[in-house]
């Protein structure tokens, strides 16, 4: 027991020291003092620093755009046209909602093939009773299409068309 207490005490002391170090560093940063004892001098030669400063000034100068008073109405019209185009593009975009098959507690993950078969049959039962355009039937169709392999579906659909389907519906 003595070892575990001393280990816990050591860990707690170490954590406290780290917290104190962090709080001291934060206080030094807030007060504006240097956190480290390293010299603050630059290791970059003055010629390189001058080149960098010249490039930064050239970049900032090239970003300035001069517009005459005659161009202002045309610029405003161009901005308005862009805004109109953006709103039209937003209207044209269709929202696509992707759904996956809901979890069916009757079929655990290892029995996914059975779930596929049952979902397929449930869709055709629903379609026969309520019609294919019913929203519930469409949901069942999405379910079986997301679970079942496409090869199975093409084979089953061929069997249905030939009248050889072994399902109930």
XYZ file of N, CA and C in Angstrom:
507
model
N 0.809 -1.199 0.000
C 0.000 0.000 0.000
C 0.850 1.258 0.000
N 1.973 1.192 0.660
C 2.847 2.345 0.760
C 3.351 2.781 -0.601
N 3.652 1.815 -1.473
C 4.136 2.138 -2.808
C 3.080 2.856 -3.632
N 1.826 2.384 -3.578
C 0.775 2.993 -4.383
C 0.478 4.411 -3.904
N 0.543 4.636 -2.590
C 0.306 5.985 -2.087
C 1.432 6.910 -2.524
N 2.662 6.439 -2.434
C 3.771 7.299 -2.825
C 3.725 7.566 -4.333
N 3.323 6.558 -5.111
C 3.202 6.755 -6.554
C 2.113 7.778 -6.856
N 0.984 7.667 -6.174
C -0.117 8.612 -6.371
C 0.304 10.015 -5.959
N 1.017 10.099 -4.847
C 1.476 11.408 -4.381
C 2.456 12.013 -5.374
N 3.353 11.169 -5.915
C 4.319 11.668 -6.894
C 3.604 12.160 -8.154
N 2.624 11.419 -8.603
C 1.881 11.808 -9.797
C 1.138 13.119 -9.565
N 0.558 13.258 -8.379
C -0.171 14.480 -8.059
C 0.776 15.673 -7.982
N 1.945 15.471 -7.373
C 2.928 16.547 -7.290
C 3.396 16.959 -8.682
N 3.618 15.974 -9.551
C 4.054 16.276 -10.908
C 2.978 17.063 -11.654
N 1.724 16.671 -11.492
C 0.625 17.381 -12.137
C 0.531 18.811 -11.623
N 0.707 18.988 -10.306
C 0.659 20.325 -9.729
C 1.786 21.200 -10.267
N 2.987 20.618 -10.410
C 4.117 21.369 -10.958
C 3.838 21.802 -12.391
N 3.258 20.897 -13.176
C 2.937 21.229 -14.557
C 1.892 22.339 -14.624
N 0.894 22.270 -13.747
C -0.137 23.305 -13.717
C 0.460 24.648 -13.342
N 1.380 24.655 -12.367
C 2.035 25.901 -11.970
C 2.860 26.465 -13.121
N 3.563 25.594 -13.836
C 4.382 26.051 -14.958
C 3.510 26.669 -16.046
N 2.381 26.037 -16.324
C 1.473 26.564 -17.342
C 0.895 27.897 -16.900
N 0.462 27.990 -15.651
C -0.118 29.248 -15.175
C 0.926 30.357 -15.159
N 2.177 30.034 -14.811
C 3.241 31.042 -14.847
C 3.484 31.519 -16.275
N 3.487 30.585 -17.220
C 3.698 30.957 -18.618
C 2.575 31.855 -19.113
N 1.350 31.550 -18.728
C 0.210 32.368 -19.134
C 0.329 33.760 -18.536
N 0.701 33.844 -17.263
C 0.863 35.148 -16.619
C 1.948 35.962 -17.307
N 3.055 35.318 -17.677
C 4.135 36.024 -18.353
C 3.684 36.525 -19.720
N 2.907 35.708 -20.425
C 2.408 36.142 -21.728
C 1.470 37.334 -21.592
N 0.603 37.277 -20.595
C -0.337 38.366 -20.390
C 0.361 39.641 -19.952
N 1.438 39.512 -19.202
C 2.150 40.695 -18.727
C 3.083 41.255 -19.791
N 3.317 40.497 -20.873
C 4.166 40.971 -21.950
C 5.615 40.602 -21.789
N 5.977 39.870 -20.784
C 7.354 39.459 -20.584
C 7.650 38.248 -21.452
N 8.921 38.001 -21.693
C 9.338 36.858 -22.488
C 9.172 35.584 -21.682
N 8.619 34.548 -22.296
C 8.398 33.284 -21.608
C 9.692 32.497 -21.515
N 10.523 32.587 -22.528
C 11.763 31.812 -22.536
C 12.946 32.722 -22.258
N 14.052 32.121 -21.922
C 15.266 32.875 -21.657
C 16.129 33.014 -22.900
N 15.635 32.574 -24.066
C 16.404 32.636 -25.295
C 16.513 34.084 -25.758
N 17.612 34.426 -26.437
C 17.741 35.789 -26.959
C 16.688 36.034 -28.033
N 16.234 37.259 -28.115
C 15.177 37.592 -29.065
C 15.722 38.109 -30.378
N 17.003 38.051 -30.611
C 17.616 38.544 -31.836
C 17.209 37.725 -33.036
N 17.306 38.327 -34.223
C 16.941 37.642 -35.451
C 18.154 36.944 -36.032
N 17.961 35.764 -36.561
C 19.038 35.020 -37.196
C 19.017 35.206 -38.708
N 18.094 36.032 -39.213
C 17.981 36.275 -40.637
C 18.842 37.489 -40.981
N 19.704 37.378 -41.991
C 20.537 38.531 -42.371
C 19.675 39.713 -42.794
N 20.212 40.919 -42.597
C 19.463 42.132 -42.913
C 19.112 42.226 -44.392
N 19.980 41.731 -45.280
C 19.698 41.806 -46.719
C 18.466 40.977 -47.081
N 18.321 39.812 -46.451
C 17.150 38.967 -46.712
C 15.902 39.630 -46.159
N 16.009 40.212 -44.974
C 14.869 40.893 -44.367
C 14.422 42.051 -45.249
N 15.370 42.798 -45.819
C 15.035 43.922 -46.683
C 14.311 43.437 -47.937
N 14.773 42.318 -48.538
C 14.108 41.778 -49.723
C 12.675 41.362 -49.410
N 12.492 40.718 -48.269
C 11.149 40.274 -47.881
C 10.238 41.473 -47.699
N 10.730 42.516 -47.040
C 9.920 43.715 -46.825
C 9.561 44.376 -48.146
N 10.527 44.430 -49.109
C 10.250 45.017 -50.419
C 9.163 44.228 -51.146
N 9.235 42.890 -51.098
C 8.227 42.061 -51.762
C 6.858 42.266 -51.143
N 6.801 42.379 -49.827
C 5.518 42.593 -49.156
C 4.918 43.926 -49.559
N 5.760 44.960 -49.706
C 5.251 46.263 -50.115
C 4.736 46.208 -51.547
N 5.445 45.494 -52.428
C 5.002 45.381 -53.816
C 3.677 44.635 -53.901
N 3.527 43.573 -53.093
C 2.271 42.822 -53.094
C 1.118 43.697 -52.637
N 1.346 44.480 -51.595
C 0.264 45.313 -51.081
C -0.074 46.425 -52.060
N 0.926 46.928 -52.807
C 0.659 47.967 -53.789
C -0.116 47.413 -54.975
N 0.152 46.175 -55.370
C -0.521 45.607 -56.531
C -1.984 45.288 -56.246
N -2.361 45.196 -54.993
C -3.744 44.881 -54.643
C -4.647 46.103 -54.704
N -4.071 47.307 -54.780
C -4.856 48.529 -54.819
C -5.471 48.668 -56.202
N -6.787 48.961 -56.234
C -7.485 49.084 -57.501
C -7.994 50.510 -57.634
N -7.707 51.150 -58.750
C -8.132 52.521 -58.983
C -9.377 52.479 -59.852
N -10.428 53.153 -59.391
C -11.688 53.176 -60.118
C -12.067 54.627 -60.334
N -12.421 54.970 -61.549
C -12.849 56.337 -61.828
C -14.327 56.481 -61.494
N -14.784 57.711 -61.428
C -16.174 57.983 -61.084
C -17.125 57.453 -62.153
N -16.663 57.381 -63.408
C -17.510 56.896 -64.497
C -17.753 55.392 -64.401
N -16.795 54.660 -63.835
C -16.888 53.203 -63.764
C -17.741 52.706 -62.602
N -18.063 53.548 -61.649
C -18.775 53.106 -60.445
C -20.145 52.523 -60.765
N -21.009 53.163 -61.558
C -22.318 52.555 -61.849
C -22.191 51.214 -62.563
N -21.216 51.102 -63.480
C -21.027 49.838 -64.181
C -20.585 48.742 -63.220
N -19.710 49.101 -62.281
C -19.232 48.124 -61.305
C -20.376 47.666 -60.407
N -21.228 48.614 -60.000
C -22.368 48.247 -59.160
C -23.317 47.318 -59.911
N -23.538 47.585 -61.198
C -24.415 46.732 -62.002
C -23.831 45.332 -62.134
N -22.507 45.249 -62.295
C -21.855 43.938 -62.405
C -21.996 43.155 -61.110
N -21.866 43.841 -59.983
C -22.007 43.177 -58.687
C -23.430 42.668 -58.510
N -24.424 43.485 -58.915
C -25.817 43.066 -58.797
C -26.099 41.847 -59.675
N -25.529 41.825 -60.894
C -25.726 40.678 -61.781
C -25.138 39.410 -61.173
N -23.962 39.536 -60.552
C -23.344 38.374 -59.914
C -24.216 37.860 -58.777
N -24.794 38.785 -57.994
C -25.653 38.372 -56.887
C -26.891 37.649 -57.408
N -27.463 38.137 -58.508
C -28.649 37.501 -59.085
C -28.302 36.103 -59.579
N -27.150 35.960 -60.250
C -26.729 34.651 -60.739
C -26.527 33.675 -59.590
N -25.953 34.169 -58.478
C -25.729 33.296 -57.326
C -27.051 32.809 -56.753
N -28.051 33.700 -56.658
C -29.338 33.277 -56.107
C -30.028 32.289 -57.043
N -29.895 32.479 -58.369
C -30.487 31.531 -59.310
C -29.821 30.167 -59.199
N -28.490 30.162 -59.023
C -27.775 28.898 -58.867
C -28.229 28.177 -57.610
N -28.469 28.939 -56.533
C -28.922 28.324 -55.286
C -30.303 27.702 -55.461
N -31.176 28.357 -56.245
C -32.513 27.824 -56.464
C -32.468 26.541 -57.286
N -31.520 26.476 -58.249
C -31.433 25.320 -59.127
C -30.887 24.087 -58.426
N -30.133 24.279 -57.364
C -29.549 23.142 -56.659
C -30.656 22.344 -55.978
N -30.617 21.052 -56.168
C -31.597 20.179 -55.535
C -30.945 19.523 -54.335
N -31.704 19.384 -53.288
C -31.168 18.705 -52.118
C -31.386 17.215 -52.282
N -30.320 16.473 -52.120
C -30.376 15.022 -52.233
C -30.207 14.451 -50.837
N -31.171 13.673 -50.423
C -31.130 13.074 -49.102
C -30.827 11.590 -49.265
N -29.762 11.151 -48.633
C -29.389 9.743 -48.697
C -29.861 9.040 -47.436
N -30.540 7.940 -47.624
C -31.014 7.144 -46.502
C -30.425 5.751 -46.609
N -30.146 5.173 -45.479
C -29.763 3.769 -45.466
C -30.887 2.987 -44.819
N -30.811 1.707 -44.941
C -31.862 0.860 -44.394
C -31.880 0.982 -42.874
N -33.072 1.081 -42.293
C -33.144 1.146 -40.833
C -32.788 -0.201 -40.208
N -32.414 -0.164 -38.967
C -32.063 -1.394 -38.257
C -33.337 -2.176 -37.976
N -33.322 -3.445 -38.286
C -34.457 -4.314 -38.022
C -34.047 -5.290 -36.927
N -34.663 -5.196 -35.751
C -34.242 -6.057 -34.640
C -34.481 -7.543 -34.893
N -35.294 -7.861 -35.899
C -35.527 -9.278 -36.193
C -34.301 -9.936 -36.797
N -33.422 -9.132 -37.385
C -32.276 -9.686 -38.092
C -30.985 -9.067 -37.569
N -30.196 -9.820 -36.834
C -28.896 -9.303 -36.403
C -27.967 -9.157 -37.609
N -26.833 -8.526 -37.397
C -25.909 -8.242 -38.494
C -25.489 -9.461 -39.276
N -25.415 -10.607 -38.637
C -24.973 -11.825 -39.320
C -26.044 -12.369 -40.254
N -27.269 -11.890 -40.128
C -28.366 -12.427 -40.919
C -28.851 -11.398 -41.942
N -27.929 -10.665 -42.543
C -28.295 -9.593 -43.461
C -28.942 -10.118 -44.737
N -28.559 -11.302 -45.180
C -29.153 -11.836 -46.409
C -30.637 -12.132 -46.206
N -30.997 -12.608 -45.043
C -32.411 -12.855 -44.742
C -33.181 -11.530 -44.718
N -32.582 -10.502 -44.133
C -33.204 -9.185 -44.075
C -33.438 -8.664 -45.493
N -32.488 -8.885 -46.375
C -32.609 -8.465 -47.765
C -33.825 -9.131 -48.408
N -33.928 -10.431 -48.246
C -35.021 -11.195 -48.848
C -36.376 -10.736 -48.302
N -36.456 -10.556 -46.995
C -37.723 -10.143 -46.379
C -38.095 -8.729 -46.818
N -37.130 -7.821 -46.868
C -37.413 -6.447 -47.286
C -37.902 -6.412 -48.735
N -37.310 -7.231 -49.580
C -37.723 -7.321 -50.982
C -39.179 -7.781 -51.068
N -39.511 -8.827 -50.331
C -40.887 -9.336 -50.337
C -41.862 -8.345 -49.721
N -41.442 -7.643 -48.660
C -42.328 -6.661 -48.029
C -42.663 -5.530 -48.992
N -41.696 -5.134 -49.806
C -41.966 -4.084 -50.787
C -43.037 -4.547 -51.768
N -42.889 -5.751 -52.315
C -43.855 -6.212 -53.310
C -45.222 -6.476 -52.692
N -45.252 -6.847 -51.440
C -46.532 -6.997 -50.743
C -47.200 -5.629 -50.619
N -46.427 -4.635 -50.204
C -46.945 -3.276 -50.050
C -47.404 -2.721 -51.401
N -46.598 -2.949 -52.434
C -46.938 -2.442 -53.764
C -48.225 -3.077 -54.282
N -48.450 -4.354 -53.967
C -49.660 -5.037 -54.415
C -50.884 -4.512 -53.666
N -50.721 -4.231 -52.361
C -51.853 -3.793 -51.547
C -52.157 -2.309 -51.709
N -51.127 -1.464 -51.791
C -51.327 -0.011 -51.755
C -50.932 0.705 -53.038
N -50.215 0.050 -53.900
C -49.738 0.695 -55.129
C -48.270 1.091 -54.997
N -47.587 1.116 -56.128
C -46.147 1.379 -56.117
C -45.803 2.814 -55.746
N -46.723 3.751 -55.925
C -46.436 5.163 -55.665
C -46.691 5.577 -54.222
N -47.093 4.662 -53.387
C -47.315 4.954 -51.975
C -45.978 5.291 -51.313
N -45.982 6.281 -50.417
C -44.725 6.713 -49.783
C -44.125 5.608 -48.913
N -44.980 4.828 -48.249
C -44.470 3.716 -47.432
C -43.791 2.668 -48.308
N -44.392 2.394 -49.442
C -43.814 1.401 -50.359
C -42.500 1.903 -50.945
N -42.437 3.199 -51.234
C -41.185 3.756 -51.743
C -40.073 3.633 -50.703
N -40.421 3.818 -49.436
C -39.422 3.671 -48.369
C -38.937 2.229 -48.286
N -39.865 1.281 -48.448
C -39.467 -0.131 -48.424
C -38.582 -0.466 -49.620
N -38.868 0.155 -50.762
C -38.035 -0.070 -51.946
C -36.620 0.455 -51.710
N -36.515 1.642 -51.110
C -35.183 2.178 -50.794
C -34.449 1.260 -49.837
N -35.196 0.675 -48.902
C -34.580 -0.213 -47.920
C -33.977 -1.427 -48.597
N -34.764 -2.121 -49.403
C -34.211 -3.351 -49.991
C -33.136 -3.038 -51.019
N -33.244 -1.906 -51.696
C -32.205 -1.555 -52.676
C -30.883 -1.196 -52.008
N -30.950 -0.682 -50.783
C -29.700 -0.335 -50.095
C -29.063 -1.546 -49.430
N -29.846 -2.577 -49.134
C -29.304 -3.756 -48.453
C -28.842 -4.818 -49.444
N -29.678 -5.108 -50.422
C -29.457 -6.265 -51.296
C -28.399 -6.000 -52.360
N -27.600 -7.002 -52.662
C -26.653 -6.888 -53.779
C -27.414 -6.778 -55.100
N -26.893 -5.996 -56.016
C -27.604 -5.751 -57.278
C -27.757 -7.028 -58.108
N -26.800 -7.951 -57.994
C -26.908 -9.212 -58.745
C -28.134 -9.998 -58.297
N -28.363 -10.020 -56.992
C -29.533 -10.730 -56.472
C -30.799 -10.090 -57.003
N -30.847 -8.760 -56.987
C -32.061 -8.057 -57.411
C -32.364 -8.304 -58.885
N -31.343 -8.265 -59.720
C -31.598 -8.523 -61.147
C -32.102 -9.950 -61.352
N -31.515 -10.903 -60.642
C -31.952 -12.300 -60.760
C -33.387 -12.455 -60.264
N -33.696 -11.865 -59.111
C -35.045 -11.982 -58.553
C -36.065 -11.301 -59.453
N -35.704 -10.147 -60.018
C -36.631 -9.457 -60.924
C -36.891 -10.284 -62.181
N -35.857 -10.943 -62.689
C -36.048 -11.826 -63.846
C -36.992 -12.970 -63.500
N -36.819 -13.554 -62.311
C -37.708 -14.639 -61.885
C -39.143 -14.147 -61.750
N -39.325 -12.928 -61.243
C -40.676 -12.369 -61.088
C -41.332 -12.204 -62.462
N -40.551 -11.686 -63.432
C -41.091 -11.471 -64.778
C -41.467 -12.785 -65.452
N -40.695 -13.836 -65.183
C -40.964 -15.141 -65.791
C -42.059 -15.904 -65.047
N -42.465 -15.407 -63.884
C -43.487 -16.088 -63.098
C -42.946 -17.237 -62.274
N -41.655 -17.284 -62.077
C -41.028 -18.374 -61.326
C -40.585 -17.935 -59.928
N -41.047 -16.782 -59.480
C -40.604 -16.265 -58.176
C -41.105 -17.161 -57.064
N -40.227 -17.513 -56.154
C -40.560 -18.440 -55.079
C -41.058 -17.725 -53.828
N -41.198 -16.411 -53.891
C -41.714 -15.659 -52.746
C -43.233 -15.671 -52.726
N -43.803 -15.124 -51.670
C -45.261 -15.128 -51.521
C -45.937 -14.133 -52.459
N -45.291 -13.033 -52.768
C -45.965 -11.970 -53.520
C -45.302 -11.737 -54.856
